[in-house]
Coordinates of C-alpha atoms and ligand atoms in Angstrom, one line a residue:
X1 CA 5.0 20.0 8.2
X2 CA 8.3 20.2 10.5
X3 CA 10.9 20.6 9.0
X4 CA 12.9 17.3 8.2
X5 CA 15.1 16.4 10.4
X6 CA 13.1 17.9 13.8
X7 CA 10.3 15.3 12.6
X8 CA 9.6 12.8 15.2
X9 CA 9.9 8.9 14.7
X10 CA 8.5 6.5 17.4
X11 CA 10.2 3.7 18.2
X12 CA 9.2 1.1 21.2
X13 CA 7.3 3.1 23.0
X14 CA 8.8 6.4 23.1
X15 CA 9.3 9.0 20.6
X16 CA 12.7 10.7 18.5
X17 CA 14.1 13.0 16.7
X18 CA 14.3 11.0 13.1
X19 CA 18.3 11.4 13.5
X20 CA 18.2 9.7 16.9
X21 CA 15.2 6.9 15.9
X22 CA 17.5 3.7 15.8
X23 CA 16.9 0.4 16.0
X24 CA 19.1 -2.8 17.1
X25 CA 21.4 -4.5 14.0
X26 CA 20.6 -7.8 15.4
X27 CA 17.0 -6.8 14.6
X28 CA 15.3 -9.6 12.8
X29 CA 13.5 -7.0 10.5
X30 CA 17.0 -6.2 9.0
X31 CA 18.3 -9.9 9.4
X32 CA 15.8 -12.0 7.5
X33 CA 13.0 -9.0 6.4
X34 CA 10.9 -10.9 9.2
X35 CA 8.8 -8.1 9.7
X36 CA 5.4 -6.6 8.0
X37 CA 3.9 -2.9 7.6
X38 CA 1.3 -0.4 7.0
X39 CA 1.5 2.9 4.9
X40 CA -2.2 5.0 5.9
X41 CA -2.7 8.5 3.9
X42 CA -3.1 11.3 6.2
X43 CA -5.5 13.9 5.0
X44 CA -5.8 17.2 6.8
X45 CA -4.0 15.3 9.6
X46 CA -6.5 12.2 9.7
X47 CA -5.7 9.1 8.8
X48 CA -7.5 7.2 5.8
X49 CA -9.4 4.3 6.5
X50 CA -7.1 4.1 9.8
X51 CA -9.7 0.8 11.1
X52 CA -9.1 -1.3 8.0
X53 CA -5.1 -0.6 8.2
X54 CA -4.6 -1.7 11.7
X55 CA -6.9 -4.9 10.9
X56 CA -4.8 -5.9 8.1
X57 CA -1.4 -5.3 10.4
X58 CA -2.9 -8.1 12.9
X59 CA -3.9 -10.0 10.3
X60 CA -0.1 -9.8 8.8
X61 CA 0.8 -10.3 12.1
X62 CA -0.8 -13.4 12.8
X63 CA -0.3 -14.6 9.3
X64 CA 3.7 -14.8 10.7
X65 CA 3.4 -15.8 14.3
X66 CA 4.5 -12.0 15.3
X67 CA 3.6 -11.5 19.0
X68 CA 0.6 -9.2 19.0
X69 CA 0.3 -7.1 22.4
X70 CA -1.2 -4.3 20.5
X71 CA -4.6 -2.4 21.8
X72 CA -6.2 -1.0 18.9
X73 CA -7.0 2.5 20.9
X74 CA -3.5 3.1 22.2
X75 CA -1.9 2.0 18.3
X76 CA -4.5 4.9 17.0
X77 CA -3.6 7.7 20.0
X78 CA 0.1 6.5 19.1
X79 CA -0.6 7.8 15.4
X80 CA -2.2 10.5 16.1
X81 CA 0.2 12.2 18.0
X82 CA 3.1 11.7 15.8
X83 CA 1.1 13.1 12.9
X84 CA 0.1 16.4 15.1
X85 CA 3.7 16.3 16.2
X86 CA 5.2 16.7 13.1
X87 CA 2.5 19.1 11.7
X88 CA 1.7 16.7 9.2
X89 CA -1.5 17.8 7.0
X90 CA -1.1 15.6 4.2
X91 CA 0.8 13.1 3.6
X92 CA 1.7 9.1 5.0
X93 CA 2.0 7.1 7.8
X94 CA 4.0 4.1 8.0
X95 CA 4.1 1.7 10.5
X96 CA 6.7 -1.2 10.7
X97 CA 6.1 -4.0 13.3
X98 CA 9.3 -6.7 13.3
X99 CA 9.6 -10.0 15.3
X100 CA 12.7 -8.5 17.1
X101 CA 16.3 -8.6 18.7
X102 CA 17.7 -11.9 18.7
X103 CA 20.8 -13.9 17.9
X104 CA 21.1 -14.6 14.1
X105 CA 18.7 -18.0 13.9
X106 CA 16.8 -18.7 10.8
X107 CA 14.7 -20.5 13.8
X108 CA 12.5 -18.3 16.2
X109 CA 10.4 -20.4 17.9
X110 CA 13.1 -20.7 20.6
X111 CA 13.4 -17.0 21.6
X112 CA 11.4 -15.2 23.2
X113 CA 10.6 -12.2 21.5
X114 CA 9.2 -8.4 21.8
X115 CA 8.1 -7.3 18.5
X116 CA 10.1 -3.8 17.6
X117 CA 7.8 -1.1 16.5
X118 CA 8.4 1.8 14.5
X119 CA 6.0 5.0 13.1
X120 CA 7.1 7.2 10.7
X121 CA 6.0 10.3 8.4
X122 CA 6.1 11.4 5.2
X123 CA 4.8 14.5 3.5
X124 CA 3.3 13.9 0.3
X125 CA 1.0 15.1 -2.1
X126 CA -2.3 12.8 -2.5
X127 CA -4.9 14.4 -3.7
X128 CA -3.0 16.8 -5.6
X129 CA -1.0 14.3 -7.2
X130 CA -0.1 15.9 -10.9
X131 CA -0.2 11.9 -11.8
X132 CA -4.1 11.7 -10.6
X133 CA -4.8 13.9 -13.7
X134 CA -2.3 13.2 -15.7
X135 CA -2.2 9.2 -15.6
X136 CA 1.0 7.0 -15.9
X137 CA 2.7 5.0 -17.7
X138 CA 3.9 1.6 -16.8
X139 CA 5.8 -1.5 -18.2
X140 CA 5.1 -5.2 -17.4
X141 CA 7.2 -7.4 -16.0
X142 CA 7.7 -10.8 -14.6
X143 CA 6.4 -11.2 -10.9
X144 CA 9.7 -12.4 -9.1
X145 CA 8.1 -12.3 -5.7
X146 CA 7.4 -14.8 -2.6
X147 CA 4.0 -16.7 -3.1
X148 CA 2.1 -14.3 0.2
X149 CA 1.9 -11.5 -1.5
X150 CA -1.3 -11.4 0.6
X151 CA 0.7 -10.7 3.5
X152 CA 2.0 -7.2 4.1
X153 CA 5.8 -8.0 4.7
X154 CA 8.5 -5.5 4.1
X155 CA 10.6 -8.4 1.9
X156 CA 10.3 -5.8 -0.9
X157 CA 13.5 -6.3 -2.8
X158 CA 11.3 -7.5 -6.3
X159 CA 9.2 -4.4 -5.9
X160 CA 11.6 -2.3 -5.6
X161 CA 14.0 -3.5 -8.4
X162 CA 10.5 -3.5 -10.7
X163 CA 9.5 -0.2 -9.5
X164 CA 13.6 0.5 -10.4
X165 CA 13.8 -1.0 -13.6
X166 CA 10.6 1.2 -14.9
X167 CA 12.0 4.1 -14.1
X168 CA 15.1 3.3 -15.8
X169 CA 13.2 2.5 -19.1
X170 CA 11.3 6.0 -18.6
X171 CA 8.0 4.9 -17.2
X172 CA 6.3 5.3 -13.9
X173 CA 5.6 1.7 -12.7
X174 CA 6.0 -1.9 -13.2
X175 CA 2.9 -4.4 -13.9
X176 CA 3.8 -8.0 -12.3
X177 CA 2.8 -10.4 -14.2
X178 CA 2.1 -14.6 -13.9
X179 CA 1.8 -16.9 -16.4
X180 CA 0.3 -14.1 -18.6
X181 CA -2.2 -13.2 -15.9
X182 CA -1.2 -9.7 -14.3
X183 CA -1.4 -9.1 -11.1
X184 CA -1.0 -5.7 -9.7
X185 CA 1.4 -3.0 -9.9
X186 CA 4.9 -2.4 -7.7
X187 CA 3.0 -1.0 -5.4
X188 CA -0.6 -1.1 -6.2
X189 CA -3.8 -2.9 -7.3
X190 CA -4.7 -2.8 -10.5
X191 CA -8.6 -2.3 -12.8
X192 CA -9.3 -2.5 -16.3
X193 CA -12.2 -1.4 -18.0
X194 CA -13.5 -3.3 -21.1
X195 CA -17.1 -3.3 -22.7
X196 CA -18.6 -1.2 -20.1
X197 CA -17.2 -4.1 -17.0
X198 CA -14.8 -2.7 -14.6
X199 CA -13.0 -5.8 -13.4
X200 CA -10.1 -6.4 -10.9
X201 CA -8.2 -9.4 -10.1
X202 CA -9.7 -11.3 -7.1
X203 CA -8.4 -11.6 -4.3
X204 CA -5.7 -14.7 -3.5
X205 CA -2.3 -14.9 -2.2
X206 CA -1.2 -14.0 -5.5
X207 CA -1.9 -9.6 -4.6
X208 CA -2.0 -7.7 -1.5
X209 CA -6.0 -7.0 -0.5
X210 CA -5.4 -3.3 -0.8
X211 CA -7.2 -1.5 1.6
X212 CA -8.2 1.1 -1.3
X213 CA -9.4 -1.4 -3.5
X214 CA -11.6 -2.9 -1.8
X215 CA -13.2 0.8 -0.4
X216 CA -13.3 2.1 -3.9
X217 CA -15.2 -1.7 -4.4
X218 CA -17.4 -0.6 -1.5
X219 CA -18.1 3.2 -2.9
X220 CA -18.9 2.0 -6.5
X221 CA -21.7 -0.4 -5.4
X222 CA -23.4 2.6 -3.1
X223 CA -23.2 4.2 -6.5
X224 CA -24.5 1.5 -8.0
X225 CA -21.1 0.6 -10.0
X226 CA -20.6 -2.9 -10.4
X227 CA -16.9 -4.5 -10.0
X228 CA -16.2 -7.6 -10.8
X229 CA -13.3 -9.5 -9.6
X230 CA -11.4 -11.9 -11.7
X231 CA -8.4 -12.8 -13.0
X232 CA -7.2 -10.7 -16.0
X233 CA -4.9 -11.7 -18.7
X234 CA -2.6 -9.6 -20.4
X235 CA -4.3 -9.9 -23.3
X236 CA -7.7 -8.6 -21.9
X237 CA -5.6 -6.1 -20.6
X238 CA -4.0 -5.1 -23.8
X239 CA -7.9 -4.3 -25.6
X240 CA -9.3 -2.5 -22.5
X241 CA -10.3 1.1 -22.9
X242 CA -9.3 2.3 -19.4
X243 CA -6.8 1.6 -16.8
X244 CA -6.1 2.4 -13.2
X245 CA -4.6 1.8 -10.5
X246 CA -5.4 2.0 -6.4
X247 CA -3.1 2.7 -3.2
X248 CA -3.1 4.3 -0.3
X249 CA -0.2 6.6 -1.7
X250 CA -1.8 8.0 -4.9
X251 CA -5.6 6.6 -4.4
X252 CA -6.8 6.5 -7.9
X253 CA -4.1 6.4 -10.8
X254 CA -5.5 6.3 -14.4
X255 CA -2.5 4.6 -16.4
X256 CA -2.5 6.3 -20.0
X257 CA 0.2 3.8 -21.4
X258 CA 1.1 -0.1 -21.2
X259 CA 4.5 -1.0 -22.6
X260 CA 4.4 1.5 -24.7
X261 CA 1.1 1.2 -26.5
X262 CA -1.7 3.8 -25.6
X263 CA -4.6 2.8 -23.5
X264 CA -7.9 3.7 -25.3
X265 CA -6.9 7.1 -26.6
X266 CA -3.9 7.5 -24.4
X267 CA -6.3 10.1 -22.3
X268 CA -7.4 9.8 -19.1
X269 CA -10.8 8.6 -19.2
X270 CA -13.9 9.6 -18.1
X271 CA -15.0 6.6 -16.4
X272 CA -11.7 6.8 -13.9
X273 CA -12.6 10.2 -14.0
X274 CA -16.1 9.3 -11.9
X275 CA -14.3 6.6 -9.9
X276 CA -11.9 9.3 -8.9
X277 CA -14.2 11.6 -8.0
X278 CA -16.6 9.3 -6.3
X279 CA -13.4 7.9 -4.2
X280 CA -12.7 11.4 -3.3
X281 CA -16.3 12.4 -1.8
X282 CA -17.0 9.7 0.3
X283 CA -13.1 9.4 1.4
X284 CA -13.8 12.7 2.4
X285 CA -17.2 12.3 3.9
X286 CA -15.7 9.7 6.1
X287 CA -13.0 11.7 7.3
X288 CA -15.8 14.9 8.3
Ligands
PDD1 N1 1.6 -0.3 -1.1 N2 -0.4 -4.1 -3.9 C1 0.9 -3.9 -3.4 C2 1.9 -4.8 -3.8 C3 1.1 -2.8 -2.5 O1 2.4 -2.7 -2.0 C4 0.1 -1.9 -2.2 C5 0.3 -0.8 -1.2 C6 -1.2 -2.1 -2.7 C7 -2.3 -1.2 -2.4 O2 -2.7 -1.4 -1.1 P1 -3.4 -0.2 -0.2 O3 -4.6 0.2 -1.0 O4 -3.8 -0.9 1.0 O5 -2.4 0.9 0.0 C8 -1.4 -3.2 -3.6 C9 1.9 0.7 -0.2 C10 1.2 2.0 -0.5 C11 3.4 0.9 -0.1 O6 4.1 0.0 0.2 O7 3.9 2.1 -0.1

């Protein structure tokens, strides 16, 4: 990985140093959040499940009437390069797509608009990720946020204040939670495992369709692993024996502790153990 600040950020079409990446004030991304992203892991400098990313940013896209010029083949070389640029081996890629540069107008049907694009890297540690063995700890909390969470949109103010206010209280993560149904985590979907079921909330504009979830989904069944999807209540939450969470940041997360009470035998267990493992292989398979 390059050192910070030689890393290279693309921005419309061309790339930059990450000191000289700008973008415009009057951008509508940082005027009214109108904008939506993608966050891909990057393992030995491939991206993760790069098809199923890019789908989802179209679908985000059209979901919000962004104009959508993109050719899926140039949007992949696009990544690519930026990743070998910056040495990246492992680690993320985020890409941020906004309606534009306009006057301040809470309406934008009336301008004509070039969506802003920007691609960014981040070392990190994934599958090496002390937490992966470890597990977490999180905290529930009220779900504060717009009602498309199915929609990828960087309006992430009530994620990042939960995500905030867990740390705060000495945990890793906040559980949002609706009516006393949860929902998923900060950042995150989210599995319990009770009685032998593994079970997941289904899929609604209540959570984000994580592009991890529904692999790991697809990887269980081939391993003849059954998932159901359903909505949870905290209760049925509360009695299960294991927990974990899925992302494109940390993959599989076993969480060891639930405001403050132990999950099973507050040890990560072996179930999400095989899940992990099995997310691992054919992750890696893919990628080879
Ligand atoms: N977040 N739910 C929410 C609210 C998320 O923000 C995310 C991902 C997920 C998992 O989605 P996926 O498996 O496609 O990464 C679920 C990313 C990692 C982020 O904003 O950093």
């Amino acid at each position: 990985m390059l050192e910070t600040n030689s890393q290279k950020v693309y921005v419309n079409g061309q790339f930059f140093s990450k000191k000289e990446a700008s973008i415009s004030v009057f951008d509508r991304g940082f005027l009214f959040s109108d904008s939506v992203y993608e966050v891909s892991a990057v393992i030995g400098g491939d991206l993760v499940d790069w098809q199923e990313h890019f789908a989802r940013l179209i679908r985000s896209m059209d979901k919000l009437n962004l104009v959508n010029n993109f050719q899926e083949e140039d949007f992949y070389k696009i990544q690519k390069k930026l990743i070998k640029e910056n040495e990246l081996n492992e680690g993320l890629c985020y890409v941020q797509v906004t309606r534009g540069v306009a006057e301040r107008d809470f309406n934008f049907a009336t301008n004509s608009l070039s969506p802003t694009v920007v691609i960014f890297t981040q070392e990190k540690l994934i599958l090496s990720n002390p937490a992966s063995k470890k597990g977490i700890k999180i905290i529930t909390v009220p779900d504060d946020r717009w009602r498309r969470r199915d929609i990828k949109t960087t309006q992430l103010l009530a994620q990042s204040l939960a995500k905030t206010y867990a740390i705060q209280k000495g945990v890793d993560d906040s559980l949002l939670v609706q009516d006393g149904f949860i929902n998923e985590c900060s950042s995150s979907n989210v599995f319990i495992i009770k009685e032998k079921n593994i079970i997941t909330p289904n899929l609604s504009n209540d959570i984000l369709g994580g592009i991890t979830r529904s692999s790991l989904i697809k990887f269980c069944k081939k391993n003849n692993i059954e998932i159901k999807e359903q909505k949870i209540s905290v209760d049925d939450m509360m009695g299960a024996q294991e927990v974990f969470l899925t992302s494109s940041t940390g993959f599989v997360l076993p969480v060891i502790d639930i405001d403050g009470r132990q999950v099973g035998n507050g040890l990560v267990g072996d179930k999400v153990k095989e899940i992990q493992r099995i997310y691992i292989e054919q992750i890696k398979s893919k990628l080879s």
